[in-house]
Amino acid sequence: MIFNRKKAAQAVWFTGCILLFVAPVVIMFIKSVSFGWSWPEWRPDQFSLRAWEVMFRDPALSRSLYVTVAVGVSVVLINFLIAVPSAYALSRFSFKGKGVVEALLMMPILIPVLAIAMGMHLTMIRLGLTDRITGVILIHLLPTLPYAVRVLKAGFDRLSFDWEEQSAVLGAGRWTTFWTVVVPLIIPSLRSTAVLVFVISLSQYVLTAIIGGGKVLTLPMIYYPYFNSADEAVVAGFSVLFALLPIAFLIVWEAVIKGYLFVIRKP
Amino acid sequence: MLMKLENVSKVFADLTVFQHLNIEVNRGDIISLVGPSGCGKSTLLRSIAGLSRVSSGKIYIDGKDMTSIKAEQRPVVLMFQQPLLFPHLTILENVTYGLKYGKNKKAKKERIERGMNLLEKVELEKLSGRYPNQLSGGQQQRVALARALIVNPSLVLLDEPFSSLDPELRTSIRTWVRDFLKREGVTAVFVTHDREEAMIMGDRIAVMKDGKFQQIGAPEEVYQHPDNEEVAEMFSEGLYVEGRFISAGKLSLRPVSRLLASDSQKAEGIIQSKFFKYGLTFYHVHIPELNQSVVIQSNSKFNDKEAVHVCYKRPSVEACDTGKKSNWRTQSQKNEQKISR
């Protein structure tokens, strides 16, 4: 009896998960390749790739895909460049005012980002960074860097200092130790950071609009106008494309990591 | 002489970890550094390895002053309590780490050759392609030992390397490690808080307490002739009477009713408990007038809480029970005391 109840609970849980997480994506994909699918039909009248053709025929789309990926990848790399050393320092060393520094680093996500962006906009106009991809990349650091530092610091906190000392007594210098021991051991944190930062950057609309001035067109910038159209298949296709980008990013990321480990390993 | 500490101290503003330590270690010797936890022995080891700075004094290794040399530049490898094998590397990759990234880099061919050679010596060559989490705790420590020795360090420091292993494995692996280090002619400092382990591993014992070396000497010497009460309490078994140490092997138990005329040197004790080991009977005896407890082997039968006389001899006086105390019994008692702890 108890066994059956447990099984039933598992079945409910499983069905619930599929309904909530898998079904919407599948439906969205089907929608994007279907032609006319309206209530109360249980299946589309016919399938067609029309929506995808419409999307890819738009020259703005392929251009914006390129810009989006370029911005996203740059933001991830700059985040690593800044967040890894800061997180390492915050985790490994104690110094006066450490609490203040940590609080300051969290500020950008405690204060409404729009309030900061408005002020930043003026500065960036003076610096000539507006309407340019550089400016957009820089402003995307605002909502990403605090998370990156946070996640990586937690990663370093969990990593015992013993590993670095072990490497040192075997004769490896600090820099070598960092690349051959520390980095491989915090790959899980690096992965979370990369994906989180990429997705946040991918989702920016307002910041890109303000600093990019409508001249830097990322995917969200052209996604919204499409959303207003009545063509449900195209909107669905767009959404699928949006969801695929982080997945593609993750696959490339994993390949890079595998390659990196392959190089530093070797007996 | 391979290593020399000269007046080495580690002092913080409000805390003295150790002070004015002096010791010389000969090439090929294994020194057991024994002491209660918190006596500064691990910090001393870290200082010799270069992971921690000393406040004053000099550390010489191979005749060179190493006091201000970085850990990665010292010809010293420290083995930690945990094996700390890098989880992203295979066993062979772990073992060759020091040759690939250390200060004396070697070509790939030589790295693999020496790595496999050492893995054979630690009898793990068949597992060279495995990952650390696929190995048992004892195997991991053997890999860690191979990884430490591949860089041909002048000195190997072992910081309680067996403390994470279960007791049975511990007993077998420490003998194995001692023989291995001896065979390879490695100079080593071995830290432990376990008396028996210290005696098994070390050619010499350095007893440390309160940040000082209380006594340095051969195991038997320290055991039989402790320099002071601290050493006696920590490392030996016996009684401290009128400023003089009497080894447990020279003590015997006598029923109160059957005191002999020759039993002039005695103290009154109470049997606390008894246990059997190595086919013999041992008694925990408390001696109120000395406020000390001791384990004594006896062939007579006593009951718990029974009052007894503990007899001992002074150098000039005839022993009260000489015949019964042979050497092997002292040895077995040593072992017993260790295990019962």
Coordinates of C-alpha atoms in Angstrom, one line a residue, chain A residues 160-174 176-177 180-181 184-185 261 263-267, chain B residues 46 51 72 76-78 80 84-90 92-93 96-98 100-103 111-112 131 147:
Chain A
S160 CA 40.5 24.5 0.7
F161 CA 43.8 26.4 0.6
D162 CA 45.4 23.0 1.2
W163 CA 45.3 22.3 -2.6
E164 CA 47.4 25.4 -3.3
E165 CA 49.9 24.6 -0.5
Q166 CA 50.2 21.0 -1.8
S167 CA 51.0 22.3 -5.2
A168 CA 53.5 24.8 -3.8
V169 CA 55.4 22.2 -1.8
L170 CA 55.7 20.1 -5.0
G171 CA 57.5 23.1 -6.5
A172 CA 54.9 24.8 -8.6
G173 CA 54.8 28.6 -8.4
R174 CA 51.7 30.6 -7.6
T176 CA 51.3 27.7 -12.3
T177 CA 49.3 26.5 -9.3
T180 CA 46.8 23.9 -13.1
V181 CA 45.1 23.4 -9.8
P184 CA 40.3 23.1 -12.8
L185 CA 38.9 22.8 -9.2
L261 CA 41.9 20.3 -19.2
V263 CA 46.3 20.6 -22.4
I264 CA 47.1 21.0 -18.7
R265 CA 46.8 17.4 -17.8
K266 CA 49.1 15.0 -19.6
P267 CA 51.4 13.1 -17.3
Chain B
R46 CA 54.8 24.0 7.9
L51 CA 54.3 27.5 4.1
E72 CA 58.1 26.1 -4.0
V76 CA 61.3 19.9 0.8
V77 CA 58.0 18.2 0.3
L78 CA 55.2 18.2 2.9
F80 CA 49.4 16.5 4.6
L84 CA 45.1 15.8 -1.4
L85 CA 45.4 14.1 -4.8
F86 CA 44.3 16.4 -7.5
P87 CA 40.8 15.1 -8.5
H88 CA 41.0 16.2 -12.1
L89 CA 44.2 14.3 -12.7
T90 CA 44.7 10.5 -13.0
L92 CA 50.0 8.9 -13.1
E93 CA 49.3 12.6 -13.8
T96 CA 54.3 13.4 -12.3
Y97 CA 52.8 16.8 -11.4
G98 CA 56.0 17.9 -9.6
K100 CA 55.9 18.8 -15.1
Y101 CA 55.2 22.0 -13.1
G102 CA 57.8 22.0 -10.4
K103 CA 61.2 23.7 -10.3
R111 CA 58.3 12.1 -16.5
I112 CA 56.3 9.0 -17.5
Y131 CA 41.2 8.8 -10.8
R147 CA 54.1 12.2 -5.8

